[in-house]
Tab-separated table of C-alpha atoms in Angstrom:
chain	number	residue	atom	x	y	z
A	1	UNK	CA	-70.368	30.189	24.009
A	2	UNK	CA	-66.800	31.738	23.256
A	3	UNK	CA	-64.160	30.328	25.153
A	4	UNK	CA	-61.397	33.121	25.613
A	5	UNK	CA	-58.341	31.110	26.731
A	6	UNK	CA	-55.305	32.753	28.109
A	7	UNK	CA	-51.416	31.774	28.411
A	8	UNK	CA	-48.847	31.708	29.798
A	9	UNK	CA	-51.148	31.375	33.013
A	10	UNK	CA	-47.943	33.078	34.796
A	11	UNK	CA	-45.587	35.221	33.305
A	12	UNK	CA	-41.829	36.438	35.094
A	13	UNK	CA	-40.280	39.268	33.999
A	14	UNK	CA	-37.967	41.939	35.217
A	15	UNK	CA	-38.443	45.494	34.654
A	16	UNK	CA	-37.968	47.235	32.121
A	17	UNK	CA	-38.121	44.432	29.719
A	18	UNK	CA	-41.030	43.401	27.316
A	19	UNK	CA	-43.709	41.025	28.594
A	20	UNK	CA	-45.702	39.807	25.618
A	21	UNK	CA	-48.847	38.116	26.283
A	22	UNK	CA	-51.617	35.713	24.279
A	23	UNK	CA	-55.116	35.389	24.283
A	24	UNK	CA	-57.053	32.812	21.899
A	25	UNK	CA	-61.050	32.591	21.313
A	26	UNK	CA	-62.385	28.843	20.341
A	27	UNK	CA	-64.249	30.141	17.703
A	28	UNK	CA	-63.355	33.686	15.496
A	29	UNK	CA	-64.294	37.285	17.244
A	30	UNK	CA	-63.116	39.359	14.122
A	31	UNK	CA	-61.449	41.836	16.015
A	32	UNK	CA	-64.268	42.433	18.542
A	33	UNK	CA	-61.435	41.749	21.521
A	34	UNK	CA	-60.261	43.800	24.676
A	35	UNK	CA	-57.596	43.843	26.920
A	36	UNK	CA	-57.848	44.459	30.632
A	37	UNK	CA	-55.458	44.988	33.043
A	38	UNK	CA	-56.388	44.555	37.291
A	39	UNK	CA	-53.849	45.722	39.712
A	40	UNK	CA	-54.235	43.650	43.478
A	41	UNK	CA	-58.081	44.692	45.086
A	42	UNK	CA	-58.617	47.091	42.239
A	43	UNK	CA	-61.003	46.856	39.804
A	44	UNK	CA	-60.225	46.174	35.942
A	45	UNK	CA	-59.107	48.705	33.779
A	46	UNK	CA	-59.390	48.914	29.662
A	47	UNK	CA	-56.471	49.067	27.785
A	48	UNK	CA	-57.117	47.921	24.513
A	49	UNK	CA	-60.256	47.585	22.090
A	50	UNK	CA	-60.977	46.885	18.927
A	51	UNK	CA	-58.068	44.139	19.347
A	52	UNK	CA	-55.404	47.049	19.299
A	53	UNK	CA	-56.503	49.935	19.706
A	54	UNK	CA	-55.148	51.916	23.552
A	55	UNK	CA	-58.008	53.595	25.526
A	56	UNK	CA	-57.705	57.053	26.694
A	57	UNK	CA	-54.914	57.787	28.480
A	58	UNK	CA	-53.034	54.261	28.310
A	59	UNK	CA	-49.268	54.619	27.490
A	60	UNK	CA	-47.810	53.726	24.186
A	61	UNK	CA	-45.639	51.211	25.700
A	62	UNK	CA	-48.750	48.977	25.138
A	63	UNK	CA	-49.455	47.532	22.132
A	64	UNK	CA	-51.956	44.525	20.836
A	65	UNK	CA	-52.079	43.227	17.396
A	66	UNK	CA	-54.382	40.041	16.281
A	67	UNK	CA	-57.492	39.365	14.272
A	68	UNK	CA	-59.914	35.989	14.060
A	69	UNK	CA	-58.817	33.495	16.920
A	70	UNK	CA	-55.076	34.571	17.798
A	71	UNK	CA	-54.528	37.547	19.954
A	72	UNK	CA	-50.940	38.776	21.710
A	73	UNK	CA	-50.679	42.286	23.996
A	74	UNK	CA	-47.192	43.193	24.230
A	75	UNK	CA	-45.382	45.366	26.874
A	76	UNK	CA	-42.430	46.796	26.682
A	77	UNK	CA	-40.179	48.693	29.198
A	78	UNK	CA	-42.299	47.044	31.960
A	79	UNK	CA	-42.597	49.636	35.226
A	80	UNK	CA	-43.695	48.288	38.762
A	81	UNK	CA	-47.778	49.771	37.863
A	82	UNK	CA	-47.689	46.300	35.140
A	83	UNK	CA	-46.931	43.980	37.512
A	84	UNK	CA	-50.928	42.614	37.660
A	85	UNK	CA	-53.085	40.345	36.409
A	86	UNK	CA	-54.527	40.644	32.382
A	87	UNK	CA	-57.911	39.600	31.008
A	88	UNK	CA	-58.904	39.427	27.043
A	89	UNK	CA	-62.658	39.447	27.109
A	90	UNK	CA	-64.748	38.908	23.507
A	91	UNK	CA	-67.734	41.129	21.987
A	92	UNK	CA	-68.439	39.574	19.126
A	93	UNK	CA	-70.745	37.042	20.154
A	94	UNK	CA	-73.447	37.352	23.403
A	95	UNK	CA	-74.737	36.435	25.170
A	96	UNK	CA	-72.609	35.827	27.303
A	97	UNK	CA	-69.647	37.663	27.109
A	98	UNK	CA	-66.700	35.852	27.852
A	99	UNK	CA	-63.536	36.353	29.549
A	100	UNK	CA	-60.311	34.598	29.343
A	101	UNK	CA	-58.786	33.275	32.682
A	102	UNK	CA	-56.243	35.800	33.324
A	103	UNK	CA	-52.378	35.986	32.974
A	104	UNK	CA	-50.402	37.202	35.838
A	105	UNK	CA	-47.711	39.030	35.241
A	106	UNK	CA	-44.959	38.699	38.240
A	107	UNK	CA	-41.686	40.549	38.914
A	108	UNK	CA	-38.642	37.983	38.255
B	1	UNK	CA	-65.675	62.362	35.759
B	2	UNK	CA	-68.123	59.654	35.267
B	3	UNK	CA	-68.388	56.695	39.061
B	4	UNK	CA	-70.468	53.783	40.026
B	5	UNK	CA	-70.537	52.743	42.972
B	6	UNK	CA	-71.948	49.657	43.871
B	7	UNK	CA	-73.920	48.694	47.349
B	8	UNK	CA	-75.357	46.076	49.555
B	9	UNK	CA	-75.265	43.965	52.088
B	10	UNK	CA	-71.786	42.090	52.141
B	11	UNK	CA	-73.317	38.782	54.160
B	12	UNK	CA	-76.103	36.466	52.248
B	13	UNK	CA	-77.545	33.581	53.349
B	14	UNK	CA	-77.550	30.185	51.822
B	15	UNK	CA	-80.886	29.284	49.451
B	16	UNK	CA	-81.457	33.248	49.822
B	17	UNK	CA	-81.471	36.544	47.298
B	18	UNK	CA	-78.479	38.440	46.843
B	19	UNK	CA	-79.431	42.280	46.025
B	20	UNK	CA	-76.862	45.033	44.816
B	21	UNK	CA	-77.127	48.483	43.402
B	22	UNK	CA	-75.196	50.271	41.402
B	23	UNK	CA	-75.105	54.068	41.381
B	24	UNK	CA	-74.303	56.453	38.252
B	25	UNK	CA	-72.788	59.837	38.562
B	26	UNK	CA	-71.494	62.419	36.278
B	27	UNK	CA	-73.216	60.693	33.193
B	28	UNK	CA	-76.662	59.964	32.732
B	29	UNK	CA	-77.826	56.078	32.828
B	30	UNK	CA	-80.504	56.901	30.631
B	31	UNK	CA	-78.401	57.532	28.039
B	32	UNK	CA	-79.081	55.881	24.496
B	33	UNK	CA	-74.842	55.205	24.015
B	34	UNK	CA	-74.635	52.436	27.130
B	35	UNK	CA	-75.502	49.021	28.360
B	36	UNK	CA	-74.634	48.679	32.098
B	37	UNK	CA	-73.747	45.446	33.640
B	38	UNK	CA	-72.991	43.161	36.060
B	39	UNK	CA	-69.881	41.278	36.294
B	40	UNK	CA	-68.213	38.665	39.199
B	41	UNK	CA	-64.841	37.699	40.434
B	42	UNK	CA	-64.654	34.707	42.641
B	43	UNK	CA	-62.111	35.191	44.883
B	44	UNK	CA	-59.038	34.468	43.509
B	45	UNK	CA	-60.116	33.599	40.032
B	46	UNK	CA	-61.049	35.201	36.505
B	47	UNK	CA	-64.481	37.564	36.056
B	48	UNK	CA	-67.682	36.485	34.688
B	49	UNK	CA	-70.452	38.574	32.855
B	50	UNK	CA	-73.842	38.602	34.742
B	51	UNK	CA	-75.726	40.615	32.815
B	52	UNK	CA	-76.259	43.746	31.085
B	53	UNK	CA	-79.184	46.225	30.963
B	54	UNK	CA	-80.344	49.148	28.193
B	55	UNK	CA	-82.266	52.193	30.125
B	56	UNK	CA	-84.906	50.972	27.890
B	57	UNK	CA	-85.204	48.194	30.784
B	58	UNK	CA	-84.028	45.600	27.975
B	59	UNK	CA	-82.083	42.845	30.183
B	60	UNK	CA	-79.706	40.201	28.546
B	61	UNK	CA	-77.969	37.455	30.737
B	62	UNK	CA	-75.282	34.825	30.983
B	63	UNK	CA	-77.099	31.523	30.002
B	64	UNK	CA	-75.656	30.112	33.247
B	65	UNK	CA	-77.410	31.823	35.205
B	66	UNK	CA	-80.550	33.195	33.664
B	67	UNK	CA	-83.046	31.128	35.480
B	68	UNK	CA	-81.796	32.950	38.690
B	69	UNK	CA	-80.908	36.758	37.943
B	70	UNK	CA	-82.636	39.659	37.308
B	71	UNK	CA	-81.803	43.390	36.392
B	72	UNK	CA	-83.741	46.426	36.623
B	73	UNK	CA	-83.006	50.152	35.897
B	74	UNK	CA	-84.172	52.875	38.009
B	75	UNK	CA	-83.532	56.302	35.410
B	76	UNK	CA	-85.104	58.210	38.281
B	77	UNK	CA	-82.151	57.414	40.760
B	78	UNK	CA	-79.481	56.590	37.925
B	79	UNK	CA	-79.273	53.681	39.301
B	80	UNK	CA	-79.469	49.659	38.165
B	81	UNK	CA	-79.719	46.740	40.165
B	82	UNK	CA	-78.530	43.427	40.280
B	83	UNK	CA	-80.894	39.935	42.051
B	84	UNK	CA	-79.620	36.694	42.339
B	85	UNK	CA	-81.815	33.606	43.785
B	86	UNK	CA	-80.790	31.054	45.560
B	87	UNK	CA	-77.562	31.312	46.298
B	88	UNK	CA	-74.965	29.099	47.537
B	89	UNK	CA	-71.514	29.491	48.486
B	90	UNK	CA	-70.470	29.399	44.777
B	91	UNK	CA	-72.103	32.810	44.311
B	92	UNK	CA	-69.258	34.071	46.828
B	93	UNK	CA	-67.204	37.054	44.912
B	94	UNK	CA	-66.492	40.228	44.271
B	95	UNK	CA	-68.921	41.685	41.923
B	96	UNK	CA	-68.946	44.759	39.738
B	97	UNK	CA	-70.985	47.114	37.851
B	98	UNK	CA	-69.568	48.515	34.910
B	99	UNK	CA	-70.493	50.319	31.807
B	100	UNK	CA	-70.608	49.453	28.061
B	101	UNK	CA	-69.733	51.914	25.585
B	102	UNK	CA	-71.892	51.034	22.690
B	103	UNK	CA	-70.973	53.636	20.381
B	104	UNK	CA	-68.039	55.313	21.718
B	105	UNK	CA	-65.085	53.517	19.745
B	106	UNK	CA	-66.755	53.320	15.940
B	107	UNK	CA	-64.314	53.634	13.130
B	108	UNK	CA	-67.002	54.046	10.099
B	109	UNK	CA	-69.535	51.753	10.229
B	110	UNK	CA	-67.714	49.167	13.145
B	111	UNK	CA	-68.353	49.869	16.629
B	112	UNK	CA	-66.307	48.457	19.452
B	113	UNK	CA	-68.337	47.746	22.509
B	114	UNK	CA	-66.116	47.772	25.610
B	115	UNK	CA	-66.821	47.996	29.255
B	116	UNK	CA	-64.533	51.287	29.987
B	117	UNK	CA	-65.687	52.286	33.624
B	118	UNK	CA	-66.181	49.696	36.410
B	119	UNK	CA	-67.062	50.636	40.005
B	120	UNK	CA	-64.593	49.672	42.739
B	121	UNK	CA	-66.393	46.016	43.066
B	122	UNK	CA	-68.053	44.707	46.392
B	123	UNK	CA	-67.248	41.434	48.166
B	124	UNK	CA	-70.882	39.708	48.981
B	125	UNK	CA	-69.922	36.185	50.860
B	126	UNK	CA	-72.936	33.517	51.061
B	127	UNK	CA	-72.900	31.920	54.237
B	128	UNK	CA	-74.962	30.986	57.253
């Protein structure tokens, strides 16, 4: 099994400033890797596939780079909808598909 | 505009079998393009895949809990289901149903399998 692991587990930032974000696999996942973002009692929401490629309709203020084991989503210009919890989850190998723990990204 | 929407009871039983549906509109859960799955959120913490299902009624599961989950597919109702034995109070979350894309982000001959609709979740607690 793939362990996804996330950091920081917290993040504080204030608006409108860039919150960058990492995501690392114990073993490589090419660039088989997604980025989710879940707002409070909302489900999760793709952002990012293919390790940095935005899904339909996400703004370009989101960006993901990465290959292999070492994975970072950046945002920048962060508006109150960011404020939320982010998930990497792997592809490459299953099953199972993992998921890293989550960061949280908090208004400083 | 493609929903699931997942259902069943929200109280379970210790030792007892948790059962949830998920329901497919605007798309077709027969279609060749998807796997449709199962994923759980334990209150408070980070998801975990359950399982995924091909219309074909091919089932794959998380290792962890194989021995007590099944899927099924009914194309007739678009729907899928989700049954978990045995529960305990561990088995307490939030769980979704989402879809796979499995061909719907391919650049040549690379394919990028992503879960890119989710229903809204439902909270099943195990307890007596």
């Amino acid at each position: 099994e793939i362990v996804m692991t996330q950091s920081p587990a917290t993040l504080s930032v204030s608006p409108g400033e860039r919150a960058t974000l990492s995501c690392r696999a114990s073993q490589s996942v090419s660039s088989n890797l997604a980025w989710y973002r879940q707002k409070p009692g909302q489900a999760p929401r793709l952002l990012i596939y293919g390790a940095s490629t935005r899904a339909t309709g996400i703004p370009a203020r989101f960006s993901a780079s990465g290959s292999g084991t070492e994975f970072t989503l950046t945002i920048s210009s962060l508006q109150s909808e960011d404020f939320a919890v982010y998930y990497c989850q792997q592809y490459k190998n299953w099953p199972p598909y993992t998921f890293g723990q989550g960061t949280k990204l908090e208004i400083k | 505009q493609l929903q699931l929407q997942e259902s069943g009871p929200g109280l379970v039983k210790p030792s007892e079998t948790l059962s949830l549906t998920c329901t497919v509109s605007g798309g077709s859960i027969s279609s060749s393009s998807y796997y449709w799955g199962w994923i759980r959120q334990p209150p408070g913490k980070g998801l975990e895949w359950i399982g995924n299902i091909y219309s074909s009624g091919s089932a794959y599961y998380n290792p962890s809990l194989k021995s007590r989950v099944t899927i099924s597919v009914d194309a007739s109702k678009n729907q899928f289901s989700l049954k978990l034995s045995s529960v305990t109070a561990a088995d307490t979350a939030v769980y979704y149903c989402a879809r796979q894309n499995m061909y719907g982000y391919c650049s040549g001959a690379t394919c990028h399998t992503p879960f890119d609709h989710w229903g809204q979740g439902t909270l099943v607690t195990v307890s007596s």
